[in-house]
Short mmCIF file of C-alpha atoms in Angstrom, two decimals:
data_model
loop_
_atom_site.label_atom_id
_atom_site.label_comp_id
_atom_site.label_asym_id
_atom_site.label_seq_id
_atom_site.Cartn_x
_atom_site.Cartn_y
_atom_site.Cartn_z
CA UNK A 161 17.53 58.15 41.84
CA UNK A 162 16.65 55.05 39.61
CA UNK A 163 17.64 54.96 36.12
CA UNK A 164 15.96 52.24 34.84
CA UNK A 165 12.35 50.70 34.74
CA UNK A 166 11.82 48.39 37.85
CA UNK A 167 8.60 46.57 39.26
CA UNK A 168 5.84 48.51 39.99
CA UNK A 169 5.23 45.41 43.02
CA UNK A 170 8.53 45.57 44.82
CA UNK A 171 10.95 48.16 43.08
CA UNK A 172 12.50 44.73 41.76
CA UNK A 173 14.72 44.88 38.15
CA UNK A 174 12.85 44.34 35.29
CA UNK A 175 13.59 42.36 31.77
CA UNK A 176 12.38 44.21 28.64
CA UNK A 177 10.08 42.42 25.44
CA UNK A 178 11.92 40.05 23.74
CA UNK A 179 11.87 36.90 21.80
CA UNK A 180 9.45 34.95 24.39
CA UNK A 181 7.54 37.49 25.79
CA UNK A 182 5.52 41.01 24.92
CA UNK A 183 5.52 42.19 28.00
CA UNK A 184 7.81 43.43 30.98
CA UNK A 185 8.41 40.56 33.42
CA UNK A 186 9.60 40.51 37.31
CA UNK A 187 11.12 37.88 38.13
CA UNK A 188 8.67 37.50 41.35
CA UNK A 189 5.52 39.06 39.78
CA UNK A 190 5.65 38.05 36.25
CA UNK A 191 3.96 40.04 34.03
CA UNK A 192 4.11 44.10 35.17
CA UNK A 193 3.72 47.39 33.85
CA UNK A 194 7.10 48.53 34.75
CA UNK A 195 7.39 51.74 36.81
CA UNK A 196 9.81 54.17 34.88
CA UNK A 197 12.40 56.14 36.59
CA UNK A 198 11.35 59.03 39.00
CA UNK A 199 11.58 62.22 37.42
CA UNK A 200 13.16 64.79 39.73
CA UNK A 201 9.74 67.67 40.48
CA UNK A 202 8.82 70.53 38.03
CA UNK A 203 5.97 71.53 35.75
CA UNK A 204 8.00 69.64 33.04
CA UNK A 205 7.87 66.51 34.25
CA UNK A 206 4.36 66.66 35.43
CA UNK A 207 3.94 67.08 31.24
CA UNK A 208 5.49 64.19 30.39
CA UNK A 209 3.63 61.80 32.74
CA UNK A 210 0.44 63.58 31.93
CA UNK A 211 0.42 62.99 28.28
CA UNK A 212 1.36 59.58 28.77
CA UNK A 213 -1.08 58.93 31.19
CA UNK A 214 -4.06 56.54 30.75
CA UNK A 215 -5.30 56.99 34.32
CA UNK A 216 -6.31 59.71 36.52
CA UNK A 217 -3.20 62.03 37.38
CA UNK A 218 -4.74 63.35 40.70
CA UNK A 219 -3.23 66.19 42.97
CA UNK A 220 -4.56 68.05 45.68
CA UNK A 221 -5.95 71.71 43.27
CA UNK A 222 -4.98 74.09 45.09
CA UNK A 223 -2.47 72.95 46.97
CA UNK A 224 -3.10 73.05 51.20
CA UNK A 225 -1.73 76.31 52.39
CA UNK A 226 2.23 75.98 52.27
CA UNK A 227 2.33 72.49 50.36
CA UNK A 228 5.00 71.79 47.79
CA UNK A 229 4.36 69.23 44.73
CA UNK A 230 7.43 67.14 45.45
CA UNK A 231 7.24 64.10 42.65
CA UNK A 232 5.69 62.34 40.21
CA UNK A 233 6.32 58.50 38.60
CA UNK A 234 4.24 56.43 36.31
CA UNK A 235 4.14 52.91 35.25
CA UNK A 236 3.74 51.55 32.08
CA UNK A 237 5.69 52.27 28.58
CA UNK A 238 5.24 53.82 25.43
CA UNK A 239 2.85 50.98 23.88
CA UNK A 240 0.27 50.91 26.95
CA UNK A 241 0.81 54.55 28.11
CA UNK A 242 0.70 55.05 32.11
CA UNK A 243 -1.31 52.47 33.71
CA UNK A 244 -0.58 53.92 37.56
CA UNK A 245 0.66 57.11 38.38
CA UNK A 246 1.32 58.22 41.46
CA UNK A 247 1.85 62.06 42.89
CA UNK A 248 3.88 63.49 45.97
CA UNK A 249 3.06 66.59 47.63
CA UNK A 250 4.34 67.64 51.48
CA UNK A 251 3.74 70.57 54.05
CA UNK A 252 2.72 71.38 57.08
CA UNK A 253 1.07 68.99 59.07
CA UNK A 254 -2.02 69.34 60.97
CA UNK A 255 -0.76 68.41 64.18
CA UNK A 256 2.98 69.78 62.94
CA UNK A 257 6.12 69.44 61.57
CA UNK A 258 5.99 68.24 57.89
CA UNK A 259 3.72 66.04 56.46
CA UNK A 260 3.84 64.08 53.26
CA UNK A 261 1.13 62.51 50.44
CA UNK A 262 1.19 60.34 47.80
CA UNK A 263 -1.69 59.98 45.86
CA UNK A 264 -1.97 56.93 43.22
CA UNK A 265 -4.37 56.06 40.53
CA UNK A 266 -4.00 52.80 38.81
CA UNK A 267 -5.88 50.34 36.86
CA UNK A 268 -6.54 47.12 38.77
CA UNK A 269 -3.74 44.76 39.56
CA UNK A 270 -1.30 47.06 38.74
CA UNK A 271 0.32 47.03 42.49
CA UNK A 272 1.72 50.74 42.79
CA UNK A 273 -0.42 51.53 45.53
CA UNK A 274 -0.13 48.56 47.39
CA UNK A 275 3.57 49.13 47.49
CA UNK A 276 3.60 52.30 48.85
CA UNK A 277 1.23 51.36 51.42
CA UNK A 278 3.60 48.73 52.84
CA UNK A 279 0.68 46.17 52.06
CA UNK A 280 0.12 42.84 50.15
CA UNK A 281 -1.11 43.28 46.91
CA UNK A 282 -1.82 43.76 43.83
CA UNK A 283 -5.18 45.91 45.40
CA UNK A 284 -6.44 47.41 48.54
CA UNK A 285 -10.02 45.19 48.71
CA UNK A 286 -8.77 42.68 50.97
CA UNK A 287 -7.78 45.16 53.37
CA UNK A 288 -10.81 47.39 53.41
CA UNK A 289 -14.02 46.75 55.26
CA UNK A 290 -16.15 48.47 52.83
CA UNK A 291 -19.53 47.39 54.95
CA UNK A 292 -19.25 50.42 56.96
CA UNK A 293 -19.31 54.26 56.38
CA UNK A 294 -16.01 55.58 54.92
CA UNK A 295 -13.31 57.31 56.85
CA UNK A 296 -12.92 60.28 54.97
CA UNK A 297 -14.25 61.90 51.15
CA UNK A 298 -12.31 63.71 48.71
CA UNK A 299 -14.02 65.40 45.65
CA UNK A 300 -12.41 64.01 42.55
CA UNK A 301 -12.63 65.74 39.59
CA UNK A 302 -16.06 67.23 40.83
CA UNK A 303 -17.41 63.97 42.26
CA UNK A 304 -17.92 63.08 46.02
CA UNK A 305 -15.35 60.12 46.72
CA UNK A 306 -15.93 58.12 49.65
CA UNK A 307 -12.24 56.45 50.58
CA UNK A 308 -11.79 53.42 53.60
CA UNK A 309 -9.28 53.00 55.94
CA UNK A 310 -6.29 50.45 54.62
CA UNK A 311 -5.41 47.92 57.64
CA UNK A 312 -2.47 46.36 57.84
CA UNK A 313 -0.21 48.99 56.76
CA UNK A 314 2.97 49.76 58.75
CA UNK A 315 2.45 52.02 61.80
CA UNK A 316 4.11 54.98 60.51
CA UNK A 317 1.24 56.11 58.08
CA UNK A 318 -2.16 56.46 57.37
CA UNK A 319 -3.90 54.44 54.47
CA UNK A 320 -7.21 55.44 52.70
CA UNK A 321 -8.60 53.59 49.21
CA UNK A 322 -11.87 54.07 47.53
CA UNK A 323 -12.65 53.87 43.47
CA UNK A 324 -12.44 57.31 41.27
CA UNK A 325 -13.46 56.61 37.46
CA UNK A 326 -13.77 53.05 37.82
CA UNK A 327 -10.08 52.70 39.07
CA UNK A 328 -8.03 52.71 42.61
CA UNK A 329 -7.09 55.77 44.20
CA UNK A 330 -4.74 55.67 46.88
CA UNK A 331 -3.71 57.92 49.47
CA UNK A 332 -1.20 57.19 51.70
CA UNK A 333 0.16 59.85 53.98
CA UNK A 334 3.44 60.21 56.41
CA UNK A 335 3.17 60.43 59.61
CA UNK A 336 0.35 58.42 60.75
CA UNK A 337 -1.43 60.99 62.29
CA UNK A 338 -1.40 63.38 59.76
CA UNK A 339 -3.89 61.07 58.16
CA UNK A 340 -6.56 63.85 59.97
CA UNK A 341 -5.28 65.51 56.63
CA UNK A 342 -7.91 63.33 54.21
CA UNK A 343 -10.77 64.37 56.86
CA UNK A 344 -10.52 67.93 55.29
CA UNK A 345 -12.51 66.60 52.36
CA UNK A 346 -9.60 67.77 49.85
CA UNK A 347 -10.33 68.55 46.38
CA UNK A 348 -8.82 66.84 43.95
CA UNK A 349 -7.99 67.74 40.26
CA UNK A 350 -6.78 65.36 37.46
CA UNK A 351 -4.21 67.16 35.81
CA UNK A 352 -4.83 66.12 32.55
CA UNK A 353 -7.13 68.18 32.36
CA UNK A 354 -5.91 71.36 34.49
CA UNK A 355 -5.32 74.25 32.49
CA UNK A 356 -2.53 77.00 32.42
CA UNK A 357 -2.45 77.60 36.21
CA UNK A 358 -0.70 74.47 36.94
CA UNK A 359 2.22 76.38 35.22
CA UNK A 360 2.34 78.16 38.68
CA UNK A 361 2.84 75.29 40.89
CA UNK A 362 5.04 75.26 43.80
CA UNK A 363 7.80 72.54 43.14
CA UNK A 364 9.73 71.41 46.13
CA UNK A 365 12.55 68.73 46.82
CA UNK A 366 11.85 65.37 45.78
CA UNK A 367 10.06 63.05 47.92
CA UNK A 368 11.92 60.35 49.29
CA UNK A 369 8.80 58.10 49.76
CA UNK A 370 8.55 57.69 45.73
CA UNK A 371 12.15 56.15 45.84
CA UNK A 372 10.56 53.36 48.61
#
């Protein structure tokens, strides 16, 4: 597990503010919000990221039968507050063994989600053909979301985008097939504003795929 900020675009190292610059810089992508170190899952660190985030925080509410919340990151600092965030959950797949999500909200350019989808970035546009009808819908927050298909992702998963409160959501899931998952029409809450019941959630291991 990371221990210190790196690139929200690559997982490259970072250099703090300083004398010539206000802002965290890559030395590939320049200016970035810088993704802070993966906190290992439980309802505590879900807190922190929550109350620092400035973007949607979205999970599946309730979970699919048998799913585990397995992760959470963020990126930005303590002057911008989190500018992405991105969520793991994993369970049972729908055609079997174990099947994992990561769902990402993020402000434009940001690049989070483009990096976990294995895809040029900084944002999914390029790669959606948003002329015809979407692939799959998720309610977010209440409000029928209509998410495309991603090309040009690597084989091994499945890659939907769409807009949620005027900002990307992401959701890319391992394997490829279990993709049939975002056909369900999932419901998704933003858990800044869930209540007490999110005390209850099921924590599992971490997810590997937020250390990609």
């Amino acid at each position: 597990m990371r221990g210190e900020p790196s690139c929200p675009k690559c997982g490259g190292r970072v250099r703090t503010p300083g004398l010539f610059s206000d802002s965290w810089q890559c030395d590939v992508h320049g200016a970035v919000h810088p993704l802070q170190p993966v906190i290992p899952p439980s309802v505590e660190a879900l807190g922190v990221v929550t109350h620092r985030a400035e973007v949607p925080v979205w999970m599946p509410w309730p979970l699919p039968v048998g799913w585990l919340f397995t992760g959470v990151a963020y990126a930005g600092d303590d002057r911008s507050g989190g500018r992405a965030t991105v969520v793991a959950c994993s369970g049972p797949a729908p055609l079997g063994g174990v099947g994992e999500l990561l769902l990402v909200a993020e402000e434009p350019g940001v690049g989070l989600g483009a990096r976990y989808a294995g895809i040029d970035g900084p944002d999914p546009g390029p790669h959606m053909c948003t002329g015809t009808r979407p692939q799959a819908k998720v309610l977010a927050a209440g409000r029928p979301t209509p998410l495309w298909h991603v090309n040009d992702a690597p084989q091994d998963r499945a890659v939907f985008a769409g807009e949620a409160r005027g900002l990307w959501l992401w959701a890319v899931v391992w394997p490829e097939k279990s993709g049939l998952l975002m056909y369900d029409e999932l419901v998704l809450t933003d858990l800044r504003e869930a209540g007490s019941e999110v005390e209850l959630l099921p924590c599992g291991a971490l997810s590997p795929r937020l250390l990609d």
